[in-house]
């Protein structure tokens, strides 16, 4: 339901994504062996500095695998794997799900374990943009888009100066940053969606209405499908969540599965994927050009009051419209 809602299947007639375009997913890491994500990754990194939070026995290292945060009878959420599947799960392989931009590549960056810090997230963001960071290395090719399906606590929380300085540098490097607005039903988004230069994403349901949980506010730029696992308005699959790649470890053995989540965390990668399609169609696009086209209504369908508003920003992302804009 969420792909037709944003006119994505018709966008694929124009662009499915280039392997030269990279989306960095800063999250809990990924299940690198998930069959629907095979061939979709470039090398990533683990920036969790506290071994007690990392759950993998050490601090920062070059392995972005998600070891899970649950265990027997307490399932891990494998959040980063779900987000990555929405961005770029393999398509036309006769099983699983489809990613928004199946032709692009994902840079998995681990910054959230059993807990997380703004510092670790910013180190991952700096790495993605090819800026100096605690790993003392940079990727062979920087990311074009960074997805941040995360936020600080307690919520809402503003963008602190250290964050803003990093996002300013990332933008100057030509990298687009997308962040989830948060799920507290707050009239203000949580950071990093609060920060200037970050594309802040609120969530809509199957009926293109603001979800019950989505944060709103003056920094909201755009809306995308976040879903509602408490509803089944179309009578399909039991819930109106966003289905994507996942793992299950409740039995003590890891299984690769698919499941539905809801949240602004699910909305953000829809936007990151559409931006990756745009970048594939037109490699010359910059964050400033994206901002101009977003403000002009060239990437969205207006929802709510005419023009920009605090619930939907400039409207619901329209993939076909956005890719056509990039091509033009």
mmCIF file of C-alpha atoms in Angstrom:
data_model
loop_
_atom_site.group_PDB
_atom_site.id
_atom_site.type_symbol
_atom_site.label_atom_id
_atom_site.label_comp_id
_atom_site.label_asym_id
_atom_site.label_seq_id
_atom_site.Cartn_x
_atom_site.Cartn_y
_atom_site.Cartn_z
ATOM 1 C CA UNK A 1 0.000 0.000 0.000
ATOM 2 C CA UNK A 2 2.779 2.435 0.821
ATOM 3 C CA UNK A 3 4.475 2.344 -2.589
ATOM 4 C CA UNK A 4 1.414 3.155 -4.728
ATOM 5 C CA UNK A 5 0.594 5.827 -2.136
ATOM 6 C CA UNK A 6 3.737 7.738 -3.189
ATOM 7 C CA UNK A 7 3.450 6.889 -6.912
ATOM 8 C CA UNK A 8 6.593 4.764 -6.759
ATOM 9 C CA UNK A 9 5.815 1.983 -9.271
ATOM 10 C CA UNK A 10 5.468 4.531 -12.073
ATOM 11 C CA UNK A 11 8.712 6.192 -10.965
ATOM 12 C CA UNK A 12 10.470 2.864 -11.584
ATOM 13 C CA UNK A 13 9.522 3.224 -15.244
ATOM 14 C CA UNK A 14 11.951 6.160 -15.264
ATOM 15 C CA UNK A 15 14.622 5.165 -12.732
ATOM 16 C CA UNK A 16 15.332 2.201 -10.432
ATOM 17 C CA UNK A 17 18.571 3.548 -9.008
ATOM 18 C CA UNK A 18 22.258 3.508 -9.939
ATOM 19 C CA UNK A 19 24.895 1.418 -8.116
ATOM 20 C CA UNK A 20 27.015 4.569 -8.147
ATOM 21 C CA UNK A 21 24.608 6.157 -5.636
ATOM 22 C CA UNK A 22 25.037 5.294 -1.948
ATOM 23 C CA UNK A 23 22.582 5.723 0.917
ATOM 24 C CA UNK A 24 24.158 5.561 4.379
ATOM 25 C CA UNK A 25 21.844 4.001 6.961
ATOM 26 C CA UNK A 26 22.968 5.154 10.419
ATOM 27 C CA UNK A 27 21.139 2.793 12.732
ATOM 28 C CA UNK A 28 21.546 -0.453 14.699
ATOM 29 C CA UNK A 29 23.644 -2.107 12.008
ATOM 30 C CA UNK A 30 22.325 -4.703 9.563
ATOM 31 C CA UNK A 31 21.968 -8.419 9.002
ATOM 32 C CA UNK A 32 24.521 -8.606 6.204
ATOM 33 C CA UNK A 33 23.427 -12.100 5.150
ATOM 34 C CA UNK A 34 19.723 -11.379 4.712
ATOM 35 C CA UNK A 35 18.906 -12.928 1.313
ATOM 36 C CA UNK A 36 16.852 -9.927 0.153
ATOM 37 C CA UNK A 37 19.793 -7.581 0.800
ATOM 38 C CA UNK A 38 22.528 -9.593 -0.882
ATOM 39 C CA UNK A 39 24.709 -7.463 -3.144
ATOM 40 C CA UNK A 40 23.186 -4.230 -1.823
ATOM 41 C CA UNK A 41 25.924 -3.201 0.631
ATOM 42 C CA UNK A 42 29.174 -1.306 0.443
ATOM 43 C CA UNK A 43 31.598 -1.496 3.367
ATOM 44 C CA UNK A 44 30.350 0.170 6.540
ATOM 45 C CA UNK A 45 31.511 0.662 10.127
ATOM 46 C CA UNK A 46 30.467 0.271 13.747
ATOM 47 C CA UNK A 47 30.759 3.517 15.729
ATOM 48 C CA UNK A 48 29.315 2.358 19.062
ATOM 49 C CA UNK A 49 32.046 3.376 21.470
ATOM 50 C CA UNK A 50 30.672 1.739 24.645
ATOM 51 C CA UNK A 51 31.194 -2.059 24.573
ATOM 52 C CA UNK A 52 28.412 -2.576 27.114
ATOM 53 C CA UNK A 53 25.958 -0.994 24.686
ATOM 54 C CA UNK A 54 27.388 -2.549 21.531
ATOM 55 C CA UNK A 55 26.471 -6.170 22.434
ATOM 56 C CA UNK A 56 29.337 -7.373 20.248
ATOM 57 C CA UNK A 57 32.128 -7.436 22.829
ATOM 58 C CA UNK A 58 34.062 -4.348 21.777
ATOM 59 C CA UNK A 59 33.918 -0.676 20.838
ATOM 60 C CA UNK A 60 34.198 0.833 17.369
ATOM 61 C CA UNK A 61 35.293 -1.548 14.617
ATOM 62 C CA UNK A 62 34.804 -2.162 10.925
ATOM 63 C CA UNK A 63 31.948 -4.666 11.331
ATOM 64 C CA UNK A 64 28.473 -3.066 11.003
ATOM 65 C CA UNK A 65 26.635 -6.334 11.676
ATOM 66 C CA UNK A 66 23.700 -6.126 14.066
ATOM 67 C CA UNK A 67 24.181 -8.739 16.826
ATOM 68 C CA UNK A 68 20.672 -8.054 18.132
ATOM 69 C CA UNK A 69 19.506 -6.450 21.340
ATOM 70 C CA UNK A 70 17.203 -9.181 22.590
ATOM 71 C CA UNK A 71 17.707 -12.902 22.900
ATOM 72 C CA UNK A 72 15.811 -16.067 23.699
ATOM 73 C CA UNK A 73 12.076 -15.230 24.068
ATOM 74 C CA UNK A 74 12.899 -11.483 23.865
ATOM 75 C CA UNK A 75 13.121 -10.676 20.162
ATOM 76 C CA UNK A 76 15.652 -8.201 18.828
ATOM 77 C CA UNK A 77 14.192 -5.426 16.707
ATOM 78 C CA UNK A 78 16.914 -5.424 13.972
ATOM 79 C CA UNK A 79 15.794 -1.871 13.235
ATOM 80 C CA UNK A 80 18.570 -1.040 10.797
ATOM 81 C CA UNK A 81 17.791 -4.099 8.673
ATOM 82 C CA UNK A 82 14.151 -3.064 8.378
ATOM 83 C CA UNK A 83 15.117 0.490 7.383
ATOM 84 C CA UNK A 84 17.705 -0.789 4.876
ATOM 85 C CA UNK A 85 15.115 -3.005 3.190
ATOM 86 C CA UNK A 86 12.840 -0.034 2.600
ATOM 87 C CA UNK A 87 15.703 1.858 1.005
ATOM 88 C CA UNK A 88 17.075 -0.829 -1.295
ATOM 89 C CA UNK A 89 15.885 -4.417 -0.845
ATOM 90 C CA UNK A 90 16.519 -6.402 -4.015
ATOM 91 C CA UNK A 91 13.647 -6.372 -6.479
ATOM 92 C CA UNK A 92 12.446 -8.773 -9.194
ATOM 93 C CA UNK A 93 14.065 -11.717 -7.380
ATOM 94 C CA UNK A 94 10.757 -13.552 -6.855
ATOM 95 C CA UNK A 95 10.620 -13.302 -3.065
ATOM 96 C CA UNK A 96 10.483 -10.893 -0.172
ATOM 97 C CA UNK A 97 9.956 -7.188 -0.591
ATOM 98 C CA UNK A 98 11.065 -4.399 -2.894
ATOM 99 C CA UNK A 99 13.194 -1.426 -1.936
ATOM 100 C CA UNK A 100 12.321 2.128 -2.961
ATOM 101 C CA UNK A 101 15.602 2.380 -4.889
ATOM 102 C CA UNK A 102 16.670 -1.223 -5.527
ATOM 103 C CA UNK A 103 19.525 -0.268 -7.828
ATOM 104 C CA UNK A 104 21.445 1.854 -5.304
ATOM 105 C CA UNK A 105 23.820 0.664 -2.600
ATOM 106 C CA UNK A 106 23.582 0.887 1.192
ATOM 107 C CA UNK A 107 26.419 1.923 3.495
ATOM 108 C CA UNK A 108 25.550 0.286 6.850
ATOM 109 C CA UNK A 109 26.746 2.366 9.796
ATOM 110 C CA UNK A 110 26.134 1.129 13.325
ATOM 111 C CA UNK A 111 25.589 3.788 16.001
ATOM 112 C CA UNK A 112 22.764 2.360 18.149
ATOM 113 C CA UNK A 113 23.038 -0.743 20.343
ATOM 114 C CA UNK A 114 21.128 -1.357 23.536
ATOM 115 C CA UNK A 115 21.418 2.430 23.800
ATOM 116 C CA UNK A 116 23.079 5.168 21.780
ATOM 117 C CA UNK A 117 24.686 8.578 22.024
ATOM 118 C CA UNK A 118 24.614 11.710 19.906
ATOM 119 C CA UNK A 119 28.410 11.522 19.775
ATOM 120 C CA UNK A 120 28.424 8.056 18.171
ATOM 121 C CA UNK A 121 25.732 9.059 15.683
ATOM 122 C CA UNK A 122 27.725 12.126 14.646
ATOM 123 C CA UNK A 123 30.879 10.048 14.143
ATOM 124 C CA UNK A 124 28.918 7.767 11.807
ATOM 125 C CA UNK A 125 27.489 10.765 9.958
ATOM 126 C CA UNK A 126 30.978 12.235 9.535
ATOM 127 C CA UNK A 127 32.258 8.921 8.155
ATOM 128 C CA UNK A 128 29.369 8.717 5.680
ATOM 129 C CA UNK A 129 30.201 12.180 4.344
ATOM 130 C CA UNK A 130 33.907 11.458 4.054
ATOM 131 C CA UNK A 131 34.814 13.784 6.938
ATOM 132 C CA UNK A 132 37.399 13.103 9.677
ATOM 133 C CA UNK A 133 36.066 10.762 12.369
ATOM 134 C CA UNK A 134 37.144 8.441 15.176
ATOM 135 C CA UNK A 135 37.779 5.498 12.837
ATOM 136 C CA UNK A 136 40.710 7.403 11.313
ATOM 137 C CA UNK A 137 39.476 6.335 7.920
ATOM 138 C CA UNK A 138 36.924 7.406 5.341
ATOM 139 C CA UNK A 139 34.997 5.325 2.795
ATOM 140 C CA UNK A 140 36.371 5.032 -0.767
ATOM 141 C CA UNK A 141 33.212 6.839 -1.904
ATOM 142 C CA UNK A 142 31.144 9.022 0.400
ATOM 143 C CA UNK A 143 27.403 8.594 0.669
ATOM 144 C CA UNK A 144 25.015 10.714 -1.394
ATOM 145 C CA UNK A 145 22.173 10.454 1.137
ATOM 146 C CA UNK A 146 22.231 9.748 4.885
ATOM 147 C CA UNK A 147 19.158 8.246 6.559
ATOM 148 C CA UNK A 148 18.664 8.841 10.287
ATOM 149 C CA UNK A 149 15.694 6.860 11.579
ATOM 150 C CA UNK A 150 16.566 7.821 15.137
ATOM 151 C CA UNK A 151 16.201 10.647 17.637
ATOM 152 C CA UNK A 152 17.377 11.839 21.028
ATOM 153 C CA UNK A 153 15.635 11.446 24.380
ATOM 154 C CA UNK A 154 13.795 12.830 26.202
ATOM 155 C CA UNK A 155 11.654 14.087 23.372
ATOM 156 C CA UNK A 156 11.261 16.630 22.031
ATOM 157 C CA UNK A 157 14.875 17.733 22.235
ATOM 158 C CA UNK A 158 16.440 20.570 20.240
ATOM 159 C CA UNK A 159 19.435 20.440 17.932
ATOM 160 C CA UNK A 160 22.552 21.214 19.976
ATOM 161 C CA UNK A 161 25.384 23.286 18.516
ATOM 162 C CA UNK A 162 27.716 20.314 18.039
ATOM 163 C CA UNK A 163 25.090 18.553 15.939
ATOM 164 C CA UNK A 164 24.318 21.582 13.837
ATOM 165 C CA UNK A 165 27.998 22.136 13.081
ATOM 166 C CA UNK A 166 28.324 18.570 11.768
ATOM 167 C CA UNK A 167 25.192 18.750 9.633
ATOM 168 C CA UNK A 168 26.381 22.051 8.180
ATOM 169 C CA UNK A 169 29.654 20.382 7.171
ATOM 170 C CA UNK A 170 27.851 17.377 5.720
ATOM 171 C CA UNK A 171 25.603 19.607 3.657
ATOM 172 C CA UNK A 172 28.630 21.592 2.439
ATOM 173 C CA UNK A 173 30.110 18.264 1.303
ATOM 174 C CA UNK A 174 27.070 17.792 -0.947
ATOM 175 C CA UNK A 175 25.355 15.088 1.096
ATOM 176 C CA UNK A 176 21.599 15.095 1.722
ATOM 177 C CA UNK A 177 20.460 14.154 5.235
ATOM 178 C CA UNK A 178 17.015 12.706 6.014
ATOM 179 C CA UNK A 179 15.726 12.267 9.578
ATOM 180 C CA UNK A 180 12.618 10.825 11.227
ATOM 181 C CA UNK A 181 10.525 13.409 13.088
ATOM 182 C CA UNK A 182 9.888 11.108 16.066
ATOM 183 C CA UNK A 183 6.951 9.140 17.451
ATOM 184 C CA UNK A 184 5.799 11.011 20.546
ATOM 185 C CA UNK A 185 2.787 12.855 19.049
ATOM 186 C CA UNK A 186 4.668 16.016 19.965
ATOM 187 C CA UNK A 187 4.163 19.447 18.360
ATOM 188 C CA UNK A 188 7.943 19.583 17.995
ATOM 189 C CA UNK A 189 10.198 17.031 16.263
ATOM 190 C CA UNK A 190 13.139 15.453 17.990
ATOM 191 C CA UNK A 191 16.754 16.063 16.997
ATOM 192 C CA UNK A 192 18.297 15.505 14.411
ATOM 193 C CA UNK A 193 15.021 16.262 12.593
ATOM 194 C CA UNK A 194 15.110 19.586 14.470
ATOM 195 C CA UNK A 195 18.440 20.606 12.864
ATOM 196 C CA UNK A 196 18.729 23.094 9.988
ATOM 197 C CA UNK A 197 19.593 21.556 6.641
ATOM 198 C CA UNK A 198 18.158 18.164 7.622
ATOM 199 C CA UNK A 199 15.086 16.953 5.714
ATOM 200 C CA UNK A 200 12.593 16.197 8.498
ATOM 201 C CA UNK A 201 9.970 13.529 7.770
ATOM 202 C CA UNK A 202 6.556 13.067 9.388
ATOM 203 C CA UNK A 203 4.432 9.945 8.876
ATOM 204 C CA UNK A 204 1.088 9.270 7.192
ATOM 205 C CA UNK A 205 -1.157 6.213 7.163
ATOM 206 C CA UNK A 206 -2.891 4.331 4.341
ATOM 207 C CA UNK A 207 -5.460 7.147 4.020
ATOM 208 C CA UNK A 208 -2.733 9.823 3.607
ATOM 209 C CA UNK A 209 -3.585 11.179 7.054
ATOM 210 C CA UNK A 210 -1.081 12.124 9.743
ATOM 211 C CA UNK A 211 -0.517 9.120 11.995
ATOM 212 C CA UNK A 212 -1.494 9.145 15.653
ATOM 213 C CA UNK A 213 2.166 8.957 16.744
ATOM 214 C CA UNK A 214 3.974 11.319 14.362
ATOM 215 C CA UNK A 215 5.704 14.398 15.721
ATOM 216 C CA UNK A 216 5.007 17.633 13.891
ATOM 217 C CA UNK A 217 6.311 21.186 14.013
ATOM 218 C CA UNK A 218 7.952 24.061 12.167
ATOM 219 C CA UNK A 219 10.921 22.042 10.890
ATOM 220 C CA UNK A 220 8.841 19.326 9.195
ATOM 221 C CA UNK A 221 9.753 19.316 5.494
ATOM 222 C CA UNK A 222 7.911 16.354 3.998
ATOM 223 C CA UNK A 223 5.610 13.439 4.813
ATOM 224 C CA UNK A 224 5.927 9.773 3.843
ATOM 225 C CA UNK A 225 4.253 6.447 4.693
ATOM 226 C CA UNK A 226 4.876 5.345 8.271
ATOM 227 C CA UNK A 227 1.879 3.059 8.611
ATOM 228 C CA UNK A 228 -0.220 1.854 11.527
ATOM 229 C CA UNK A 229 0.113 -1.710 12.782
ATOM 230 C CA UNK A 230 -3.034 -1.134 14.836
ATOM 231 C CA UNK A 231 -5.205 -0.865 11.703
ATOM 232 C CA UNK A 232 -6.075 -2.939 8.638
ATOM 233 C CA UNK A 233 -8.033 -0.573 6.432
ATOM 234 C CA UNK A 234 -7.292 -2.455 3.212
ATOM 235 C CA UNK A 235 -7.870 -5.939 4.637
ATOM 236 C CA UNK A 236 -4.471 -7.152 3.416
ATOM 237 C CA UNK A 237 -1.782 -8.846 5.549
ATOM 238 C CA UNK A 238 -3.642 -8.076 8.779
ATOM 239 C CA UNK A 239 -1.960 -4.729 9.514
ATOM 240 C CA UNK A 240 -1.278 -1.471 7.698
ATOM 241 C CA UNK A 241 2.377 -1.345 8.692
ATOM 242 C CA UNK A 242 5.401 -0.970 6.448
ATOM 243 C CA UNK A 243 6.686 -4.420 5.514
ATOM 244 C CA UNK A 244 10.423 -4.925 5.134
ATOM 245 C CA UNK A 245 13.406 -7.190 5.739
ATOM 246 C CA UNK A 246 13.992 -8.376 9.304
ATOM 247 C CA UNK A 247 15.453 -11.092 11.488
ATOM 248 C CA UNK A 248 13.968 -13.208 14.265
ATOM 249 C CA UNK A 249 16.031 -14.595 17.152
ATOM 250 C CA UNK A 250 13.252 -15.601 19.560
ATOM 251 C CA UNK A 251 14.142 -19.295 19.248
ATOM 252 C CA UNK A 252 17.808 -18.697 19.919
ATOM 253 C CA UNK A 253 18.535 -19.270 16.217
ATOM 254 C CA UNK A 254 18.594 -16.371 13.776
ATOM 255 C CA UNK A 255 16.018 -16.585 10.987
ATOM 256 C CA UNK A 256 15.665 -14.142 8.108
ATOM 257 C CA UNK A 257 12.068 -12.963 7.944
ATOM 258 C CA UNK A 258 9.823 -10.073 6.904
ATOM 259 C CA UNK A 259 7.597 -8.049 9.176
ATOM 260 C CA UNK A 260 5.596 -4.843 9.453
ATOM 261 C CA UNK A 261 6.721 -1.922 11.596
ATOM 262 C CA UNK A 262 5.244 1.536 11.913
ATOM 263 C CA UNK A 263 6.816 4.868 12.783
ATOM 264 C CA UNK A 264 8.523 7.911 11.381
ATOM 265 C CA UNK A 265 11.544 5.572 11.257
ATOM 266 C CA UNK A 266 9.721 3.828 8.431
ATOM 267 C CA UNK A 267 8.727 7.082 6.723
ATOM 268 C CA UNK A 268 12.254 8.502 6.519
ATOM 269 C CA UNK A 269 13.761 5.745 4.316
ATOM 270 C CA UNK A 270 10.967 6.229 1.786
ATOM 271 C CA UNK A 271 12.234 9.788 1.350
ATOM 272 C CA UNK A 272 15.901 8.739 1.396
ATOM 273 C CA UNK A 273 15.152 6.191 -1.313
ATOM 274 C CA UNK A 274 13.336 8.722 -3.496
ATOM 275 C CA UNK A 275 16.255 11.153 -3.138
ATOM 276 C CA UNK A 276 18.559 8.314 -4.219
ATOM 277 C CA UNK A 277 16.406 7.770 -7.313
ATOM 278 C CA UNK A 278 16.654 11.499 -8.043
ATOM 279 C CA UNK A 279 20.435 11.448 -7.604
ATOM 280 C CA UNK A 280 20.616 8.434 -9.916
ATOM 281 C CA UNK A 281 18.625 10.288 -12.558
ATOM 282 C CA UNK A 282 20.673 13.465 -12.173
ATOM 283 C CA UNK A 283 24.098 13.159 -10.478
ATOM 284 C CA UNK A 284 24.465 16.951 -10.402
ATOM 285 C CA UNK A 285 21.735 17.436 -7.788
ATOM 286 C CA UNK A 286 22.842 19.235 -4.619
ATOM 287 C CA UNK A 287 21.170 19.732 -1.235
ATOM 288 C CA UNK A 288 20.445 23.351 -2.172
ATOM 289 C CA UNK A 289 18.662 22.309 -5.381
ATOM 290 C CA UNK A 290 16.634 19.708 -3.482
ATOM 291 C CA UNK A 291 15.574 22.391 -0.988
ATOM 292 C CA UNK A 292 14.479 24.679 -3.824
ATOM 293 C CA UNK A 293 12.450 21.989 -5.575
ATOM 294 C CA UNK A 294 10.908 20.860 -2.300
ATOM 295 C CA UNK A 295 9.789 24.397 -1.499
ATOM 296 C CA UNK A 296 8.401 24.739 -5.024
ATOM 297 C CA UNK A 297 6.191 21.664 -4.543
ATOM 298 C CA UNK A 298 8.031 19.751 -7.271
ATOM 299 C CA UNK A 299 8.640 16.654 -5.142
ATOM 300 C CA UNK A 300 5.340 16.297 -3.288
ATOM 301 C CA UNK A 301 1.558 16.255 -3.317
ATOM 302 C CA UNK A 302 0.241 18.962 -1.028
ATOM 303 C CA UNK A 303 -1.708 17.771 2.013
ATOM 304 C CA UNK A 304 -3.437 19.766 4.732
ATOM 305 C CA UNK A 305 -3.747 23.548 4.347
ATOM 306 C CA UNK A 306 -2.409 24.927 1.030
ATOM 307 C CA UNK A 307 1.360 25.323 1.088
ATOM 308 C CA UNK A 308 3.763 24.224 3.791
ATOM 309 C CA UNK A 309 2.277 23.284 7.172
ATOM 310 C CA UNK A 310 3.579 21.822 10.430
ATOM 311 C CA UNK A 311 1.954 18.395 9.944
ATOM 312 C CA UNK A 312 3.005 17.451 6.404
ATOM 313 C CA UNK A 313 5.678 20.010 5.558
ATOM 314 C CA UNK A 314 5.511 20.600 1.826
ATOM 315 C CA UNK A 315 3.333 17.501 1.371
ATOM 316 C CA UNK A 316 3.477 13.754 0.756
ATOM 317 C CA UNK A 317 6.504 12.642 -1.259
ATOM 318 C CA UNK A 318 5.604 11.740 -4.858
ATOM 319 C CA UNK A 319 8.312 9.526 -6.340
ATOM 320 C CA UNK A 320 7.260 9.900 -9.979
ATOM 321 C CA UNK A 321 7.056 13.671 -9.648
ATOM 322 C CA UNK A 322 10.420 13.809 -7.907
ATOM 323 C CA UNK A 323 12.257 11.694 -10.479
ATOM 324 C CA UNK A 324 10.679 13.665 -13.331
ATOM 325 C CA UNK A 325 11.862 16.865 -11.659
ATOM 326 C CA UNK A 326 15.392 15.453 -11.409
ATOM 327 C CA UNK A 327 15.405 14.450 -15.069
ATOM 328 C CA UNK A 328 14.237 17.911 -16.073
#
